[in-house]
Coordinates of C-alpha atoms in Angstrom, one line a residue:
Q197 CA -16.2 -16.8 -21.7
V198 CA -16.6 -17.5 -25.4
Q199 CA -15.6 -20.8 -27.0
L200 CA -14.7 -21.0 -30.7
V201 CA -14.6 -24.3 -32.6
E202 CA -13.3 -24.4 -36.1
S203 CA -13.9 -27.1 -38.7
G204 CA -13.5 -27.7 -42.4
G205 CA -9.7 -27.8 -42.9
G206 CA -8.0 -30.6 -44.8
L207 CA -5.8 -31.4 -47.8
V208 CA -6.7 -30.1 -51.2
Q209 CA -5.0 -29.8 -54.5
A210 CA -3.9 -26.4 -55.9
G211 CA -6.9 -24.7 -57.5
G212 CA -9.4 -26.4 -55.3
S213 CA -11.7 -25.0 -52.6
L214 CA -12.4 -25.4 -48.9
R215 CA -14.9 -23.9 -46.6
L216 CA -14.0 -23.3 -43.0
S217 CA -16.6 -22.8 -40.2
C218 CA -16.3 -21.3 -36.8
V219 CA -19.0 -21.7 -34.2
A220 CA -19.1 -19.3 -31.2
S221 CA -20.7 -20.5 -28.0
G222 CA -20.8 -19.6 -24.3
N223 CA -21.5 -16.0 -23.2
V224 CA -21.7 -14.5 -26.7
F225 CA -23.7 -11.4 -25.7
G226 CA -21.9 -8.4 -27.2
L227 CA -20.0 -10.5 -29.7
G228 CA -18.3 -8.1 -32.1
I229 CA -15.8 -8.6 -34.9
M230 CA -15.0 -12.1 -35.9
A231 CA -12.0 -12.9 -38.0
W232 CA -9.8 -15.6 -39.5
F233 CA -6.1 -15.6 -39.1
R234 CA -3.5 -18.1 -40.4
Q235 CA 0.0 -19.1 -39.4
A236 CA 2.4 -21.0 -41.6
P237 CA 5.5 -22.7 -40.1
G238 CA 8.2 -20.1 -39.3
T239 CA 5.9 -17.2 -39.9
Q240 CA 3.8 -14.8 -37.8
R241 CA 0.1 -15.2 -37.5
E242 CA -1.6 -13.0 -40.1
L243 CA -5.1 -11.6 -40.5
V244 CA -6.9 -13.3 -43.5
A245 CA -10.4 -11.8 -43.3
S246 CA -12.7 -10.1 -40.8
W247 CA -16.4 -9.7 -40.4
S248 CA -18.3 -7.3 -38.2
W249 CA -21.9 -8.0 -37.3
G250 CA -22.9 -4.8 -39.1
G251 CA -21.8 -6.5 -42.3
T252 CA -18.4 -4.9 -42.9
T253 CA -15.7 -7.2 -44.2
D254 CA -12.0 -6.8 -44.8
Y255 CA -9.5 -9.0 -46.5
A256 CA -5.7 -9.4 -46.7
D257 CA -4.5 -8.4 -50.2
S258 CA -3.2 -11.9 -50.7
V259 CA -6.7 -13.5 -50.6
K260 CA -8.9 -10.7 -52.1
G261 CA -11.0 -12.2 -54.9
R262 CA -10.4 -15.7 -53.8
F263 CA -11.7 -15.9 -50.2
T264 CA -15.1 -14.9 -48.9
I265 CA -16.0 -14.4 -45.3
S266 CA -19.7 -14.6 -44.3
A267 CA -21.7 -15.2 -41.2
D268 CA -25.0 -16.7 -39.9
N269 CA -26.1 -14.4 -37.0
A270 CA -28.6 -16.9 -35.7
K271 CA -26.0 -19.6 -35.4
N272 CA -23.2 -17.4 -34.2
T273 CA -21.1 -18.9 -37.0
V274 CA -18.6 -17.4 -39.3
Y275 CA -17.5 -19.1 -42.5
L276 CA -14.5 -18.7 -44.8
Q277 CA -15.0 -19.9 -48.3
M278 CA -11.6 -20.4 -49.9
D279 CA -11.4 -20.8 -53.7
R280 CA -8.4 -21.1 -56.1
L281 CA -6.2 -22.3 -53.3
G282 CA -2.5 -22.4 -53.8
P283 CA 0.4 -23.9 -51.8
E284 CA 1.0 -20.4 -50.3
D285 CA -2.3 -20.8 -48.5
T286 CA -1.0 -23.8 -46.5
A287 CA -1.3 -22.9 -42.8
V288 CA -3.1 -23.4 -39.6
Y289 CA -6.2 -21.3 -39.7
Y290 CA -7.5 -19.8 -36.5
C291 CA -10.9 -18.2 -35.7
N292 CA -10.8 -15.1 -33.6
A293 CA -13.6 -13.2 -31.8
Y294 CA -13.7 -9.9 -30.1
C295 CA -16.3 -9.8 -27.3
R296 CA -16.8 -7.3 -24.5
G297 CA -13.1 -6.2 -24.6
N298 CA -11.6 -9.6 -24.9
D299 CA -10.0 -11.6 -27.7
Y300 CA -10.8 -15.3 -28.0
W301 CA -9.2 -17.9 -30.2
G302 CA -10.1 -21.3 -31.5
Q303 CA -7.8 -24.3 -31.5
G304 CA -7.0 -23.9 -35.2
T305 CA -7.6 -26.1 -38.3
Q306 CA -4.9 -27.2 -40.7
V307 CA -5.2 -26.4 -44.4
T308 CA -2.7 -28.0 -46.7
V309 CA -2.6 -27.3 -50.4
S310 CA -0.6 -29.6 -52.6
S311 CA 0.9 -28.4 -55.8

């Protein structure tokens, strides 16, 4: 089993920044791709950014140039730096990890951007 714990959400004004963190613990041997998803009320969960431990990253078009995903291998931690936030970024952000054929999810952290 892999446990994921997110932190760093909160309330920010439009144009501001937040940094989310996700720490993976438990049986993390074979931990593969880690990603951030988000879900706004009444919408489907969508992929925001992904990171592979080989260093490959991918971003949703809506966040390219504003969000940056990075990782600290030694700490099994993935970060999401979010800059130039807008009200459209308001959502619950979830950390996801793919490990030995299974998907794991964190509990989510709320990000609210006021206009």
